[in-house]
């Protein structure tokens, strides 16, 4: 079992930055992939990015590439989503999730954080 607890959401003006954290516990996190997703009102939950916890390699959705950066701190068992140059269309509830292999489909993730609201004002 894996428990994920998110923090760091809030309200920010367009062009601003936020950093989300996702603290993991419950099992060894070395061979895990942590994904980030977001869900805007009335829309499906969509893939934002993913990190290979072991290697640190990352992959991103086109909509956030160049603006968002995913990282992790092994010592703290915590993943991060750094969001820069935020736009109003980035407004959503953001979730971290974990699985044992690479994947961008939300249905392949058995473990989820509780979600944190990010609101970007214009």
Backbone as a ProteinNet text record, in pm:
[ID]
protein_1_A
[PRIMARY]
XXXXXXXXXXXXXXXXXXXXXXXXXXXXXXXXXXXXXXXXXXXXXXXXXXXXXXXXXXXXXXXXXXXXXXXXXXXXXXXXXXXXXXXXXXXXXXXXXXXXXXXXXXXXXXXXXXXXXXXXXX
[TERTIARY]
83.3	0	87.1	37.5	105.1	6	49.8	-31.3	35.4	-45.5	4.7	-70.8	3.6	-57.6	-2.6	-91.8	-51.9	-63.9	13.1	3.7	56.7	24.4	85.5	-4.4	-128.8	-217	-252.5	-324.6	-366	-408.4	-418.5	-459.4	-337.7	-320.1	-206	-250.1	-184.2	-215.1	-147.7	-204.5	-145	-0.5	84.7	227.1	304.5	233.1	296.6	337.6	383.9	434.4	376.5	369.5	332.2	411.1	436.6	498.1	409.4	372.5	294.9	388.6	353.5	429.8	340.4	402.2	330.4	417	379.5	455	403.8	495.2	458.8	501.1	421.1	455.3	390.7	436.8	369.4	448.1	541.4	623.6	746.5	841.8	962.1	925.8	978.3	935.2	1037	1127.2	1239.4	1201	1108.3	1075.5	935.3	906.1	771.6	776.3	667.8	649.2	544.4	576.2	478.4	425.7	296.9	232.6	158.9	143.5	62.6	-49.8	-168.5	-286.2	-360.1	-451.5	-535.5	-675.2	-770	-908.8	-975.8	-1015.2	-1088.2	-1237.5	-1318.1	-1461.9	-1522.4	-1598.4	-1665.5	-1577.3	-1452.9	-1360.1	-1307.1	-1253.2	-1193.8	-1056.6	-1017.4	-885.9	-780.8	-683.8	-586.1	-443.8	-362.3	-221.8	-145.8	-61.2	24.5	170.6	216.1	355	383	502.9	540	689.3	728.1	869.6	898.4	1006.4	1059.3	1135	1083.6	1141.4	1286.4	1317.1	1451.4	1552.8	1520.4	1617.1	1602.3	1483.8	1458.6	1416	1404.7	1364	1217.1	1182.3	1047.6	989.4	859.2	787.5	668.2	627.7	523.6	421.7	301.3	201.6	244.1	204.7	244	196.8	80.9	21.6	106.5	192.7	271	420.9	460.3	603	671.2	783.5	856.3	813.5	699.1	650.1	649	621.1	612.4	734	778.1	891.1	859.3	879.6	858.6	994.6	1002.4	1125.4	1089.4	1190.6	1163.1	1282.6	1251.8	1355	1348.4	1446.6	1444.8	1447.5	1525.6	1540.4	1408	1327.1	1199	1082.9	1110.7	1004.2	892.8	932.2	837.6	863.3	756.1	762.6	712.6	757.5	722.1	677.2	583.6	542.1	559.9	664.7	690.1	619.4	532.8	452.6	487	539.9	577.3	493.2	494.1	419.7	276.9	211.8	77.2	-22.9	-118.9	-224.5	-359.7	-461.6	-595	-642.4	-604.3	-645.8	-576.3	-480	-418.4	-501.4	-605.5	-691.3	-755.5	-735.7	-785.2	-752.2	-807.8	-760.8	-647.3	-535.9	-417.3	-399.1	-368	-351	-214.1	-153.2	-40.3	-90.6	-20.8	-60.9	63.6	52.4	168.7	130.5	227	211.2	349.1	350.2	477.4	542.2	477.1	536	497.1	562.8	534.4	393.4	322	190.7	132.5	56.8	-6	-157.5	-210.7	-355.6	-392	-482.8	-517.4	-569.6	-625.4	-685.2	-580.3	-455.3	-350.6	-287.3	-338.2	-279.3	-366.3	-315.1	-394.1	-391	-291.3	-274.7	-285.3	-363.7	-390	-381.5	-336.1	-346	-486.9	-510.6	-644.8	-678.2	-577.6	-598.8	-582.8	-536.2	-521.2	-561.5	-635.2	-689.7	-584.5	-572.2	-489.1	-580.4	-582.2	-664	-574.1	-582.4	-500.5	-594.2	-577.2	-663.3	-599.6	-685.9	-635.7	-615.6
-119.3	0	124.8	224.7	353.6	461.9	550.1	665.1	790.6	875.8	998.4	1117.4	1217.3	1336.7	1458.6	1534.7	1650.9	1778.8	1877.2	2010.3	2111.6	2240	2344.9	2416.6	2376.5	2446.6	2585.4	2660.2	2793.1	2878.3	3007.8	3105.2	3185.8	3200.3	3273.3	3349.2	3460.2	3535.2	3471.8	3494.9	3445.8	3493.9	3401.9	3431	3394.4	3363.8	3329	3183.9	3144.3	3009.3	2949.3	2818.5	2740.7	2612	2558	2426.8	2336.3	2224.4	2123.7	2014.9	1962.2	1851.9	1729.6	1613.9	1488.6	1396.9	1385	1302.8	1160.1	1066.6	926.2	846.3	749.1	660.4	524.8	426.3	297.4	183.5	212.5	107.5	170.1	86.1	135	196.9	314.8	391.7	392	297.4	306.2	266.5	173.4	126.6	169.7	296.4	347	462.3	478.9	596.6	684.7	812.6	907.9	994.5	990.3	1071.9	1189.1	1292.6	1408.1	1424.9	1450	1467.5	1592.6	1638.7	1750.6	1733.8	1792	1783.3	1918.2	1977.9	2103.9	2073.8	2167.9	2144.9	2105.8	1997.2	1952.5	1879.6	1856.5	1788.8	1660.2	1575.2	1451.9	1480.8	1390.4	1401.6	1374.2	1465.3	1452.1	1441.8	1376.3	1355.6	1487.3	1513	1631.2	1591.4	1494.3	1452.2	1332.9	1279	1157.9	1158.7	1097.8	1082.8	938.4	888.2	758.2	780.7	726.4	756.7	710.3	601.7	545.3	629	661.1	730.4	881.8	928.5	1072.7	1124.7	1035.9	1081.6	1121.6	1217	1273.5	1279.4	1294.6	1311	1401.3	1482.3	1581.3	1583.6	1626.1	1654.8	1779.8	1786.2	1900.1	2032.5	2031.4	2155.8	2222.1	2144.6	2199.5	2192.8	2132.9	2116.4	2253	2263.8	2390.1	2484.2	2456.7	2541.7	2466.6	2338.6	2257	2165.7	2142.7	2053.7	1961.6	1832.6	1732.9	1689.7	1678	1631.6	1547.7	1488.5	1413.2	1423.7	1407.3	1405.1	1266.6	1184.8	1047.4	1042.4	1131	1128.8	1157.9	1244.5	1281.8	1200.9	1115.2	1038.9	1132	1241.2	1343.9	1382.4	1391.7	1439.6	1582.8	1652.9	1793	1822.1	1913.5	1965.2	2116.9	2165.1	2307.8	2362.3	2460.3	2514.7	2662.3	2694.2	2832.6	2884.2	3015.3	3078.1	3026.5	3024.7	2968.5	3049.3	2978.5	3038.2	3006.6	3087	3056.7	2916.3	2867.5	2732.4	2622	2656.6	2558	2537.4	2615.8	2602.4	2463.8	2393.8	2257	2205.4	2091	2014.4	1925.3	1932.9	1857.1	1737.1	1623.9	1499.2	1438.6	1380.5	1292.6	1149	1059.7	919.9	834.5	706.3	618.2	483.3	427.2	294.7	233.8	104.6	32	32.7	93.4	99.1	231.4	262.3	388.4	385.1	498.4	505.4	644.9	685.2	817.5	809.9	690.1	672.5	666.1	750.3	758.8	624.8	543.7	416.9	316.9	339.1	245.3	274	375.9	416.7	367.7	281.4	233.7	326.2	412.8	497.5	644	718	858.9	944.1	1067.8	1167.4	1224	1309.6	1362.9	1478.1	1532.3	1643.6	1777.2	1874.7	2009.7	2110.1	2211.8	2307.8	2410.7	2430.9	2538.8	2629	2757	2854	2965	2988.6	3091.5	3201.7	3321	3432.9	3511.2	3566.7	3641.6	3787.9
0	0	0	-67.8	-74.8	-34.4	52	88.6	32.9	-27.3	-87.8	-28.8	16.2	74.2	2.3	-56.3	-134	-53.3	-96.1	-36.6	-137	-113.4	-192.6	-291.1	-301.3	-393.4	-343.8	-427.1	-386.2	-503.4	-476.9	-578	-621.2	-751.2	-804.7	-928.9	-955.5	-1076.4	-1197.1	-1312.1	-1436.7	-1447.4	-1489.8	-1498.2	-1373.5	-1267.2	-1140.9	-1133.3	-1013.6	-992.2	-865.2	-863.7	-746	-747.5	-628.7	-619.6	-535.1	-593.6	-522.3	-470.5	-354.9	-296.2	-282.3	-288.6	-271.6	-185	-58.9	35	30.9	12.3	-1.1	121.1	156.7	267.7	244.4	319.3	318.7	257.5	168.3	110.2	47.7	12.1	-53.2	-187	-209.5	-325.2	-436.2	-437	-531.1	-672.8	-686.7	-821.8	-859.6	-836.1	-857.5	-956.5	-1027	-1110.6	-1043.8	-1028.3	-974.2	-1086.5	-1103.3	-1204.7	-1142.3	-1220.8	-1182.1	-1283.9	-1231.9	-1314.5	-1268.3	-1349.2	-1308.9	-1366.6	-1295.4	-1339.2	-1320.1	-1432.7	-1430.7	-1423	-1376	-1365.6	-1499.7	-1498.7	-1619.3	-1718.7	-1682.1	-1773.3	-1710.5	-1795.2	-1745.4	-1683.4	-1595.2	-1534.9	-1642.6	-1654.3	-1761	-1706.5	-1783.9	-1751.1	-1761.6	-1660.7	-1661.5	-1681.5	-1605.1	-1616.4	-1528	-1541.7	-1468.1	-1441.5	-1330.3	-1299	-1261.8	-1315.1	-1275.3	-1144.8	-1036.3	-905.7	-895.2	-962.7	-953.6	-1031.1	-1156.4	-1241.9	-1239.3	-1203.7	-1206.5	-1341.8	-1440.3	-1572.9	-1571.5	-1655.2	-1654.7	-1795.1	-1798.8	-1923.7	-1894.3	-1993.3	-1969.7	-2082.3	-2047.2	-2148.7	-2225.5	-2351.1	-2435.1	-2376.2	-2310.1	-2259.7	-2151.6	-2085.4	-1974.1	-1998.5	-2107.4	-2136.1	-2143.7	-2074.4	-2072.1	-1961.5	-1898	-1788.3	-1654.7	-1658.2	-1536.9	-1528.2	-1404.7	-1380.7	-1264.3	-1286.2	-1181.2	-1126.9	-996.7	-932.6	-811.2	-747.9	-625.5	-533	-404.6	-300.8	-237.1	-267	-217.4	-64.7	-4.6	141.1	210.6	148.6	207.9	152	53.8	-12.7	-60.4	-120	-162.2	-307.3	-382.1	-518.2	-526.7	-630.9	-645.2	-788.4	-799	-929.1	-923	-988.3	-995.5	-1118.2	-1095.3	-1204.5	-1222.5	-1337.7	-1369.5	-1485.9	-1503	-1613.6	-1619.3	-1505.2	-1497.2	-1577.3	-1632.4	-1715.2	-1652.3	-1680.9	-1627	-1662.7	-1778.9	-1819.4	-1741.6	-1657.2	-1568.6	-1441.6	-1423.7	-1306.6	-1303.2	-1192	-1178.5	-1039.2	-1007	-891.7	-941.4	-873.8	-912.1	-819.6	-880.1	-806.2	-836.3	-734.7	-759.2	-747.5	-814.1	-816.1	-833.5	-801.4	-810.4	-870.5	-943	-1003.5	-1020.5	-1059.4	-1065.7	-1202.3	-1300.9	-1434.4	-1499	-1609.8	-1678.4	-1736.8	-1722.7	-1784.5	-1773.6	-1873.5	-1873	-1859.9	-1854.9	-1841.8	-1694.4	-1652.9	-1509.9	-1456.5	-1542.9	-1497.2	-1453.8	-1488.1	-1449.2	-1314.5	-1245.5	-1118.3	-1002.5	-917.7	-804.7	-682.5	-676.2	-557.2	-595.9	-515.2	-544.2	-420.1	-439.7	-334.3	-329.5	-233.8	-211.7	-306.2	-372.4	-463.7	-394.3	-470.8	-418	-525.7	-486.3	-582.2	-621.4	-751.4	-805.6	-887.3	-852.5	-923.6	-974.9	-1106.2	-1169.2	-1218	-1165.7	-1204.3	-1318	-1401	-1518.3	-1485.5
[MASK]
++++++++++++++++++++++++++++++++++++++++++++++++++++++++++++++++++++++++++++++++++++++++++++++++++++++++++++++++++++++++++

